XYZ file of C-alpha atoms in Angstrom:
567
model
C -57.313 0.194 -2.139
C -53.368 1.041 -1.040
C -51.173 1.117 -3.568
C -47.409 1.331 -3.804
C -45.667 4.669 -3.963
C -41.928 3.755 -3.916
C -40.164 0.162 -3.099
C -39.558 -2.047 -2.737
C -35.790 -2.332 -0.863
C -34.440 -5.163 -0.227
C -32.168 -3.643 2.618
C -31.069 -6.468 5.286
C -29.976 -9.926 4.343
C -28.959 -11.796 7.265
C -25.483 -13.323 7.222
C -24.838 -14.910 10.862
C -28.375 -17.208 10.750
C -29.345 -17.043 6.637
C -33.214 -16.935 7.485
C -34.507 -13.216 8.034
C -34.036 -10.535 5.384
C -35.950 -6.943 5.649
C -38.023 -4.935 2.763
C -38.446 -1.252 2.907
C -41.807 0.033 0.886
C -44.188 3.037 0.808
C -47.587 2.938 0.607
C -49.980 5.485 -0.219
C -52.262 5.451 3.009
C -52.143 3.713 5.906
C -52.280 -0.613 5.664
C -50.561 -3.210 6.183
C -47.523 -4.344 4.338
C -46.901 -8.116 3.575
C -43.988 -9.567 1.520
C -44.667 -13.100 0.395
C -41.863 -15.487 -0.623
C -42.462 -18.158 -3.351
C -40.939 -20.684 -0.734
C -43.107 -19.975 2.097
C -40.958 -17.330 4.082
C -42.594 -14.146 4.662
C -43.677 -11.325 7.361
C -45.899 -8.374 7.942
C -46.315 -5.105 9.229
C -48.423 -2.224 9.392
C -47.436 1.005 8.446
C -46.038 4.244 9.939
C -46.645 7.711 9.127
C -44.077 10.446 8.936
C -44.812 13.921 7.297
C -48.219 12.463 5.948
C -46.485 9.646 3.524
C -46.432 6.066 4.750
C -43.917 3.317 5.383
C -43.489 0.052 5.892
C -39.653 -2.206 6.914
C -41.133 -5.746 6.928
C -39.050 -8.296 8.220
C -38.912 -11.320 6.442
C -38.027 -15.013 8.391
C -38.320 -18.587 7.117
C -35.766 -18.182 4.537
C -33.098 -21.061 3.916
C -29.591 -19.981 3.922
C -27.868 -20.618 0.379
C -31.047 -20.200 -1.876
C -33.115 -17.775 -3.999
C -36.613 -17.109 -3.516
C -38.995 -14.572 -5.823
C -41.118 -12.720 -3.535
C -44.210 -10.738 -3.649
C -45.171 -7.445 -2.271
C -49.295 -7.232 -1.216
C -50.817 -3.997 0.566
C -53.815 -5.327 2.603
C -54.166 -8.164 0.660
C -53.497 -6.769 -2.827
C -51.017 -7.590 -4.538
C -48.504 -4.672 -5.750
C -45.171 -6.142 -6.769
C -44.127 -6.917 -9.254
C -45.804 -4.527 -11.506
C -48.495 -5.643 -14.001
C -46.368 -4.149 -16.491
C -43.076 -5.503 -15.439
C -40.387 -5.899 -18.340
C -38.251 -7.235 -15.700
C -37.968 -10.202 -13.924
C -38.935 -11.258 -10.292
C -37.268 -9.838 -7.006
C -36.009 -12.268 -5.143
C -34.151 -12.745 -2.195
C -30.727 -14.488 -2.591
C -29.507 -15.747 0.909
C -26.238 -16.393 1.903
C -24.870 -20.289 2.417
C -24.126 -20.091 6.632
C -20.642 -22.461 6.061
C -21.010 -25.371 9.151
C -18.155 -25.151 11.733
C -14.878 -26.284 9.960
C -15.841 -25.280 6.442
C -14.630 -22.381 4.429
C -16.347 -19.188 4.865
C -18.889 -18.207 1.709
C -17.585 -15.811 -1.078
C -18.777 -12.200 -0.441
C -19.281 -9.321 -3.498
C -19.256 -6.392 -2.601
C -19.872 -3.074 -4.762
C -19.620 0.386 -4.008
C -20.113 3.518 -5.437
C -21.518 7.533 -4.932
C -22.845 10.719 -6.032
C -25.718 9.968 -7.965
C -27.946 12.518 -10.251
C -31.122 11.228 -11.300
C -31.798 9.606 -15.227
C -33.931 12.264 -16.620
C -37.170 10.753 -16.299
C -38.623 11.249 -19.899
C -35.873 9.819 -21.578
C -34.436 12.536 -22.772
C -30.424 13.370 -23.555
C -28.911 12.968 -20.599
C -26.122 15.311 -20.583
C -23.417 13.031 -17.942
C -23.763 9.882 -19.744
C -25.237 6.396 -18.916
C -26.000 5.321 -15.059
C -23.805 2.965 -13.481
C -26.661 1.927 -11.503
C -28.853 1.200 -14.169
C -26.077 -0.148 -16.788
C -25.765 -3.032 -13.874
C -29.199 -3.454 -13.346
C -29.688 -4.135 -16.869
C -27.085 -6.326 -16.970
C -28.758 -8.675 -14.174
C -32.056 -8.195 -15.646
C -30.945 -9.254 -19.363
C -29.206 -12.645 -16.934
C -30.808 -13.414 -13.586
C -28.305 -15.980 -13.348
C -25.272 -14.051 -13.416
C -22.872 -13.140 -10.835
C -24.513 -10.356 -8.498
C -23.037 -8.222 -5.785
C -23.871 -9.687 -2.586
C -24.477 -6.319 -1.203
C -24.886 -2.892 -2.551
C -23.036 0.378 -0.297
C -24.396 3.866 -1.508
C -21.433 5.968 -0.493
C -23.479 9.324 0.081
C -25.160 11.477 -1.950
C -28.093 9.434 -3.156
C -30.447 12.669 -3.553
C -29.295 16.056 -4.506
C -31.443 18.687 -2.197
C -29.100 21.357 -3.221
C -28.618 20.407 -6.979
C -32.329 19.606 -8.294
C -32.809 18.621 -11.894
C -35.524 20.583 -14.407
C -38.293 18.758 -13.572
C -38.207 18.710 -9.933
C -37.516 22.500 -10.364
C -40.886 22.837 -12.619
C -42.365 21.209 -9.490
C -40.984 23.228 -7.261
C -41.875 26.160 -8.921
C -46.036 25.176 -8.836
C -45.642 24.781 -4.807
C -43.895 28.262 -4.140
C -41.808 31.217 -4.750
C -38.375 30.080 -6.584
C -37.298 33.907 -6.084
C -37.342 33.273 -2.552
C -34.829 30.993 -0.475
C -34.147 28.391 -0.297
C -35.248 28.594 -4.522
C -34.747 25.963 -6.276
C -33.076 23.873 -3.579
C -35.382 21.233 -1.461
C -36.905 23.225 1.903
C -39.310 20.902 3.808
C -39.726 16.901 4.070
C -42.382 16.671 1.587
C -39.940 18.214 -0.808
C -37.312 15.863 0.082
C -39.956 13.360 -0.594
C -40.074 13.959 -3.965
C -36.120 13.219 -4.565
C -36.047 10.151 -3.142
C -39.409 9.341 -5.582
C -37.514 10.711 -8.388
C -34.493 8.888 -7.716
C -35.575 5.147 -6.396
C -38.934 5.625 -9.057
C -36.377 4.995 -12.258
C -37.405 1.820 -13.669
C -33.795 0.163 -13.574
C -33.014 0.994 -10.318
C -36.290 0.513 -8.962
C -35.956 -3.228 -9.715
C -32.418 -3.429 -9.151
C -32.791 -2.167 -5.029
C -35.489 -5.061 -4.704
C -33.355 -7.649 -5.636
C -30.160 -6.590 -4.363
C -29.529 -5.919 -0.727
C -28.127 -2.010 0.145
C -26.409 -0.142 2.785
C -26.524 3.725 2.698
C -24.828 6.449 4.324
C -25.328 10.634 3.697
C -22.795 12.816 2.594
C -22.969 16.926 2.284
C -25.845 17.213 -0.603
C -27.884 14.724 0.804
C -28.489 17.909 2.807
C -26.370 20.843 1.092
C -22.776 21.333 -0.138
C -19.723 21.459 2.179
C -22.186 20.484 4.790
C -20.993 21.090 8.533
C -17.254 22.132 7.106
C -16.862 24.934 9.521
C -17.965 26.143 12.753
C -18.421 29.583 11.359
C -19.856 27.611 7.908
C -22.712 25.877 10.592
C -22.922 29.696 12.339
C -23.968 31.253 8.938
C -26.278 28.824 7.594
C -28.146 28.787 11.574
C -28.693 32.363 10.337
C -30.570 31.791 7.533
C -34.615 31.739 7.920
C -34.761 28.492 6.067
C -31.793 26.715 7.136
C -33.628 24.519 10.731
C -36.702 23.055 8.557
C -33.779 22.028 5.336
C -31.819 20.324 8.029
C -34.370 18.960 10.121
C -36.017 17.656 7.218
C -33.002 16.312 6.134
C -32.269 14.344 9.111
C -35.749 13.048 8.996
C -36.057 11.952 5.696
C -32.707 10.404 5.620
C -33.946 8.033 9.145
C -37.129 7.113 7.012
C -35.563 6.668 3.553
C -31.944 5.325 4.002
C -31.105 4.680 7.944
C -33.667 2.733 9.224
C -32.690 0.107 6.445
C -29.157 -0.403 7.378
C -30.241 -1.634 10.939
C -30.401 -5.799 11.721
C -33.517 -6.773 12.983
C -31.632 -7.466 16.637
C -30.951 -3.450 16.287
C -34.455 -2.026 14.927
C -36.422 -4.236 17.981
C -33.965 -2.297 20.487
C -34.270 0.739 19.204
C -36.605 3.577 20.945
C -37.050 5.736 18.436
C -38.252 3.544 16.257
C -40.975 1.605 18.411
C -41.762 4.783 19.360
C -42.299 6.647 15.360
C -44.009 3.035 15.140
C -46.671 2.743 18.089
C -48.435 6.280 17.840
C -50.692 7.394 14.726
C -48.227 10.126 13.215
C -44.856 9.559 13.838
C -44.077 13.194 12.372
C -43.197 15.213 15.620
C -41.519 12.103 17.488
C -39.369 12.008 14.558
C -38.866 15.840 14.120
C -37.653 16.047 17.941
C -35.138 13.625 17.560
C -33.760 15.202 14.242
C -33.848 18.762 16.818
C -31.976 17.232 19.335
C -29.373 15.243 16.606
C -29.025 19.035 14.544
C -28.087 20.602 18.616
C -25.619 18.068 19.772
C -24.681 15.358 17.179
C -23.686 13.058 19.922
C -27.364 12.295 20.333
C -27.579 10.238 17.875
C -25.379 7.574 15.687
C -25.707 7.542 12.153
C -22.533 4.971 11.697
C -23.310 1.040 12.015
C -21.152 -2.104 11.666
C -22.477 -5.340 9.199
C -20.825 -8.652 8.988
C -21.180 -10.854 5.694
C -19.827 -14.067 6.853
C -15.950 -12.986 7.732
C -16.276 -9.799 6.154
C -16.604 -6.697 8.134
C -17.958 -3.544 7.367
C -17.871 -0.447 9.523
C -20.242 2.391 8.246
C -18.523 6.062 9.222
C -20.821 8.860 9.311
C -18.316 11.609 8.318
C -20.537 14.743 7.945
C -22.990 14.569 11.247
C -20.403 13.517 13.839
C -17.944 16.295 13.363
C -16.644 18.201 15.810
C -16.027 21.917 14.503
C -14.312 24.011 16.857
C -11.083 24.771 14.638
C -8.596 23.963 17.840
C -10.856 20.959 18.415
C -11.477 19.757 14.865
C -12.112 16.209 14.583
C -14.288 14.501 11.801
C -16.039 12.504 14.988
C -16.488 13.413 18.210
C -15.292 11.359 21.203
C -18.536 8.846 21.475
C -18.195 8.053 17.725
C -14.889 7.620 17.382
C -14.676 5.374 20.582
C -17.442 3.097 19.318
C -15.496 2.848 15.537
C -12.615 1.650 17.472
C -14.360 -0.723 19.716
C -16.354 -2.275 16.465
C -12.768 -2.414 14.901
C -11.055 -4.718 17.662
C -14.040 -6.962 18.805
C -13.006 -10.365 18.322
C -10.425 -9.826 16.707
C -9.462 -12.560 14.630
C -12.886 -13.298 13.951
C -13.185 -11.393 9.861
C -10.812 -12.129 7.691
C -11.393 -8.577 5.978
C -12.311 -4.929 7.258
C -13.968 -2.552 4.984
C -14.456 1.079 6.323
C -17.096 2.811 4.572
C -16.752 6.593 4.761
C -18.012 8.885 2.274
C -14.289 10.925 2.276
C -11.217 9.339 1.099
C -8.923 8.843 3.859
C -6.141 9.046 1.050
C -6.344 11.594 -1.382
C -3.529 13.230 -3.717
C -1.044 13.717 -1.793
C -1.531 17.250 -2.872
C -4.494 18.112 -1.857
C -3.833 16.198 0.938
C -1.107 18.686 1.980
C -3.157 21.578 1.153
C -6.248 20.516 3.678
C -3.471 20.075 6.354
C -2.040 23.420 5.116
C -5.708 25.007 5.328
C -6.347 23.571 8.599
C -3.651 24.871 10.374
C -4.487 28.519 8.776
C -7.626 28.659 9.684
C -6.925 27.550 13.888
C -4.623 30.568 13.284
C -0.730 28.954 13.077
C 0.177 31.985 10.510
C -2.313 34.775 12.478
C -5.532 36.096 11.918
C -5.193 37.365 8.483
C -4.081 33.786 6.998
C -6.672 32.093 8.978
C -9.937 34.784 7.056
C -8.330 33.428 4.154
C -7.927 29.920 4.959
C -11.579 29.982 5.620
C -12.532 31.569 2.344
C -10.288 28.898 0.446
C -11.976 26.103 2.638
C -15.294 26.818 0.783
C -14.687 27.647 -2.041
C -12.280 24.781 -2.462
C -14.293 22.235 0.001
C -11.118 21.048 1.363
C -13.141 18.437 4.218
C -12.072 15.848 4.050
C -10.328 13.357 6.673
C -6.912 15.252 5.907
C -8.585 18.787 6.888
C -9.058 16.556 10.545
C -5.408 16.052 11.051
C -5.783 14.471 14.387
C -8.803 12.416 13.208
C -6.570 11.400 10.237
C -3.726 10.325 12.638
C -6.328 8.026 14.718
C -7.514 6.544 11.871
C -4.075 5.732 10.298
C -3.321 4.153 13.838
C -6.008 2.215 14.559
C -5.759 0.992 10.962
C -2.488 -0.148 11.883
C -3.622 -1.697 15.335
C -6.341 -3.691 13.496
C -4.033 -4.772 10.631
C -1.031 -6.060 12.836
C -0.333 -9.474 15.235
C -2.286 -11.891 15.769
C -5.815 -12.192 14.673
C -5.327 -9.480 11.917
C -7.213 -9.849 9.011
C -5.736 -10.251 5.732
C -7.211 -6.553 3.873
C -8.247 -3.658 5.157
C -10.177 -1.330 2.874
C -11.131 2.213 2.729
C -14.161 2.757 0.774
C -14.912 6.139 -0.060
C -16.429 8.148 -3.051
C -17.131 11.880 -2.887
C -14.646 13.150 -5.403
C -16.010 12.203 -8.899
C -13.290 9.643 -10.010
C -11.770 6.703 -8.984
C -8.359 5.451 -8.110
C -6.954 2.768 -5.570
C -3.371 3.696 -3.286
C -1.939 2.219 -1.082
C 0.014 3.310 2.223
C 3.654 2.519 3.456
C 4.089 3.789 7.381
C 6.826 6.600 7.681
C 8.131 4.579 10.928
C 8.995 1.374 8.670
C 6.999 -0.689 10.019
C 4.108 -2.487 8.088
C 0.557 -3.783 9.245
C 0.144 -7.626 8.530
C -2.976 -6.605 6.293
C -2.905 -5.525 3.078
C -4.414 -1.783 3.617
C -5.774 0.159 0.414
C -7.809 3.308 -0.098
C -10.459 2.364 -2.828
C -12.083 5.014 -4.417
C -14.869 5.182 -6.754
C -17.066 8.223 -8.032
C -19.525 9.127 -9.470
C -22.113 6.633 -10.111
C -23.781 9.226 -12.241
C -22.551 12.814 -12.141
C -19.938 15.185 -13.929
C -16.643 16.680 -13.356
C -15.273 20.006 -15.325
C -12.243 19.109 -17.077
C -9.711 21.505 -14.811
C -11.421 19.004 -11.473
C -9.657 16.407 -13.591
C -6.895 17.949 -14.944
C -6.129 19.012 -10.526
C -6.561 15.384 -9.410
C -4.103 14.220 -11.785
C -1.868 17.048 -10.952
C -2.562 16.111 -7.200
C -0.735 12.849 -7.981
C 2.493 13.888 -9.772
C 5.677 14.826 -8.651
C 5.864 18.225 -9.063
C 2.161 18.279 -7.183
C 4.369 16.360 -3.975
C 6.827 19.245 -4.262
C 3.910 21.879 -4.247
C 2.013 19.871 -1.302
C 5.477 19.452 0.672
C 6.156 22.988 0.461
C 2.247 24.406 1.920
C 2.839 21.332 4.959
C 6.270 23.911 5.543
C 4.415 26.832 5.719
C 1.238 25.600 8.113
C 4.053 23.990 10.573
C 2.746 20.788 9.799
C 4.281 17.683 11.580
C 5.654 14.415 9.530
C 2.685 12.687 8.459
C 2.697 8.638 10.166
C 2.533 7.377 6.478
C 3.462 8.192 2.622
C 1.208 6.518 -0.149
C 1.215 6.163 -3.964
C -1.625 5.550 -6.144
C -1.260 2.029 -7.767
C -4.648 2.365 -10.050
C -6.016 5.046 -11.943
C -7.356 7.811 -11.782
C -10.395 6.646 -13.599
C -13.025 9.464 -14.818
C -16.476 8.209 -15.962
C -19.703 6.870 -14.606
C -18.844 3.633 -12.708
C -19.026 1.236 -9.559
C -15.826 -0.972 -7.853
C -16.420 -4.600 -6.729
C -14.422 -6.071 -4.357
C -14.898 -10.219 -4.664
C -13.242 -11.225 -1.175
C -13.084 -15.223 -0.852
C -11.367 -16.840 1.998
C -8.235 -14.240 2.760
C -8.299 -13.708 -0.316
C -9.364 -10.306 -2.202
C -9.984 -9.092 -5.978
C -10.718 -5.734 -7.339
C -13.114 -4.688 -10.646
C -13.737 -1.386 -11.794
C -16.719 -1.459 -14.431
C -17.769 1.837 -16.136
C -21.437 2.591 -18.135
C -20.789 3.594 -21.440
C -22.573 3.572 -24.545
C -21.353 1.357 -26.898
C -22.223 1.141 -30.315
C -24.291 3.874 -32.900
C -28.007 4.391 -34.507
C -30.137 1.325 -33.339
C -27.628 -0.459 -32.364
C -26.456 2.514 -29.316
C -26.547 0.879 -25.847
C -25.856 1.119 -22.526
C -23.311 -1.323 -20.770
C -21.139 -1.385 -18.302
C -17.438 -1.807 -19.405
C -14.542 -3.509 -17.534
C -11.448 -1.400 -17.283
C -9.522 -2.915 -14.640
C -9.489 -6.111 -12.393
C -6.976 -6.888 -10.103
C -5.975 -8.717 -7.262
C -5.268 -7.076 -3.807
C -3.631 -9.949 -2.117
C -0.910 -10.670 -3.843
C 3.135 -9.771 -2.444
C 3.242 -5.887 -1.793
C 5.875 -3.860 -3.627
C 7.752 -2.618 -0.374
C 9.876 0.091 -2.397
C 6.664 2.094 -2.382
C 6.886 5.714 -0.409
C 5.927 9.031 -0.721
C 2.538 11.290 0.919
């Protein structure tokens, strides 16, 4: 009899017809998935194998835009989910209301968040505090009627491969030798396997990614720190004996696990690779080929995608795979990737009301650090010789200074087409950056050095980790990053690497917050709000709990401040 190994996911939740929805599971040998709705929608499919495990993304139809539905997971016939021993209550599938011609668009929720350890899975102290992630699923699970996010965006790092916790190093120790690389870091797929159980297999979280729809994107230790920051980073680590099955595996584990479920239904029946993993017995080597090819020449494949909810838009960047890393050539995506972003930016126009770019690295940071990527850059394409640029190299890894200001180019096309999508007629009324990566949280906002202003309301919105750490001098730097003295420090490394006026100045306007914690945006009409909830535990003895916390709601539409300046 098959039984369920991990899932389910509620992953797709159609927003343009309100009837088809799709549900990722794994089984433990081959069979055929079913997910049965308590309304009569439903769908099948038979499994897939990759690496030996084996999968199932079941697309659901017959569902009725603007209700809720429980489903059912059965595994040839058998029913799986929910779990005899449930303490929580039934998955269902909430669809969105499709609005008739003429009548105002449905309300979308939408939170976001990164950078997530695993709970210890006996119980046990767990030394960074209470999970965001589960402090919200409890919530919903102590409520089923209250107000949930409409969708769920996992900012990167959803598995550590390069960080594992105690007991996935006690299991790594029975399969081979820790003493030898990669140790106690993840080396093949079936190793990567046992993150993603460890991670999706916690109880809360388990329940709360079958109820709520998710997107996903990687960053760096989805595969390993400062991931693809360098050309001579990427020349090392090809080096290394271990390095092609880490990355390979990588790639393929992140298609099975996280990719495949961010793809509409119109997108996974034109897609190749996938009818092709699909339609032979073992998917394995189809799968490893394309992860070769994607590891030789990232413009093989596209990890970034583009979702509507309604008249919301979200473009997905991939920010770590697409990179271009020849240092007088840097750009954080290469020419195909960045031409599709822009295309998926200005198609009908006029058509969303609000754009949300998802990319793992802030587009904004403290100004700063900001300055010092630029500065870093420019040392290490050799503006101050080859002496500064050894050293700019050195400080780029040890200070993973990666992000979308260590691209200057790639941060000047983003600024402009942020402005071109934001300004005349059709423009919506936000644009957001949503980014995590950095282990806090804070929301700025931009003013364009040229005077001019895009019609949108533009914001960076920040928010890390959803359950991590960061060393009190990380925290003590960011908030140094912001200050005055930290603009001085910032202004005076841009002199030094010849650095050009930057196209905009910004000032943070929220935060920076330091804890566990997720950000919701609530965007009605042209309208937008902002919450920031934290986990914390409240209380002491029997009475200690988990919760998540409000400690700032806002709204983002109302008049700008147009004194604001400064980079």
């Amino acid at each position: 009899m098959a039984g369920l190994r991990l899932g389910p996911l509620l992953r797709y939740a159609d927003w343009e017809t309100g009837g088809r929805a799709t549900v990722w599971v794994e089984a433990d040998r081959p069979c055929t998935a079913e997910v049965r709705c308590a309304d009569g929608a439903g769908g099948t499919s038979p499994t897939f194998r990759v690496g030996g495990h084996h999968y199932a993304l079941v697309l659901v139809t017959g569902l009725t835009p603007g209700t809720s539905t429980a489903y059912e997971v059965l595994l040839d016939g058998h029913r799986v989910w929910p779990l005899a021993d449930s303490r929580f209550p039934d998955s269902t599938i909430r669809m969105p209301d499709v609005p008739a011609a003429g009548t105002p668009p449905a309300a979308v929720t939408v939170s976001f968040g990164s950078c997530r350890w695993s709970v210890p899975a006996d119980g046990g102290n767990d030394p960074v505090g209470p999970d965001a992630l589960d402090t919200l699923a409890a919530r919903l699970a102590a409520d089923p009627n209250a107000a949930r996010p409409d969708v769920l965006l996992l900012l990167g790092d959803q598995v550590y491969a390069d960080e594992t916790s105690e007991a996935t190093r006690r299991w790594l120790a029975a399969r081979r030798d820790l003493n030898e690389p990669p140790g106690a870091e993840v080396a093949d797929y079936q190793e990567y396997t046992h993150l993603y159980d460890e991670s999706w297999s916690d109880p809360e979280v388990r329940w709360l990614l079958s109820t709520v729809p998710s997107c996903m994107i990687f960053d760096d230790h989805d595969v390993i720190d400062d991931w693809n920051t360098s050309a001579s980073w990427l020349a090392e680590m090809r080096t290394a004996p271990w390095w092609q099955e880490r990355i390979l595996s990588g790639l393929m584990s992140y298609w099975v696990y996280q990719h495949l479920g961010n793809l509409s239904p119109a997108e996974l029946e034109s897609d190749e690779l996938y009818a092709a993993v699909r339609d032979t017995p073992d998917g394995t080597d189809r799968l490893r080929q394309f992860a070769a090819a994607a590891d030789a020449d990232p413009t093989r494949a596209r990890w970034s995608y583009r979702r509507d909810f309604g008249r919301t838009r979200l473009l997905m960047l991939d920010s770590r795979a697409a990179r271009v890393l020849e240092e007088r050539n840097r750009s954080m995506l290469n020419a195909g990737e960045a031409r599709w972003v822009r295309e998926q930016a200005l198609t009908e126009k006029g058509s969303y009301d609000h754009l949300l770019i998802g990319t793992s690295l802030p587009w904004l940071l403290p100004p700063l650090i900001h300055d010092a990527e630029g500065w870093n850059a420019a040392l290490c394409r050799g503006e101050r010789g080859g002496r500064w640029a050894r050293f700019g190299e050195d400080l780029r890894r040890r200070s993973d200074l990666e992000h979308w200001a260590a691209f200057p180019a790639s941060f000047e096309e983003l600024t402009h087409l942020i402005a071109e999508v934001g300004s005349g007629e059709g423009a919506p009324a936000t644009v957001c950056v949503l980014s995590g990566d950095v282990h806090h949280a804070y929301v700025a906002e931009p003013a364009w050095s040229d005077g001019t202003q895009p019609d949108a309301q533009v914001l960076q919105l920040t928010c890390s980790p959803v359950h991590n750490s960061i060393p009190t001098s990380i925290r003590l730097g960011f908030r140094f990053g912001w200050s005055r003295m930290g603009r001085r420090i910032g202004r005076a490394l841009a002199r030094h690497g010849r650095l050009g006026t930057p196209p905009i100045g910004w000032r943070k306007t929220g935060g920076p917050w330091f804890g566990n914690q997720l950000m919701t945006l609530m965007l009605r009409g042209r309208s937008a709000s902002l919450r920031l909830d934290q986990a914390r535990t409240t209380g002491s003895g029997q009475s200690r709990e988990a919760r998540l916390v409000t400690v700032q709601e806002r709204e983002l539409t109302a008049a700008r401040d147009p004194s604001h300046s400064g980079g």
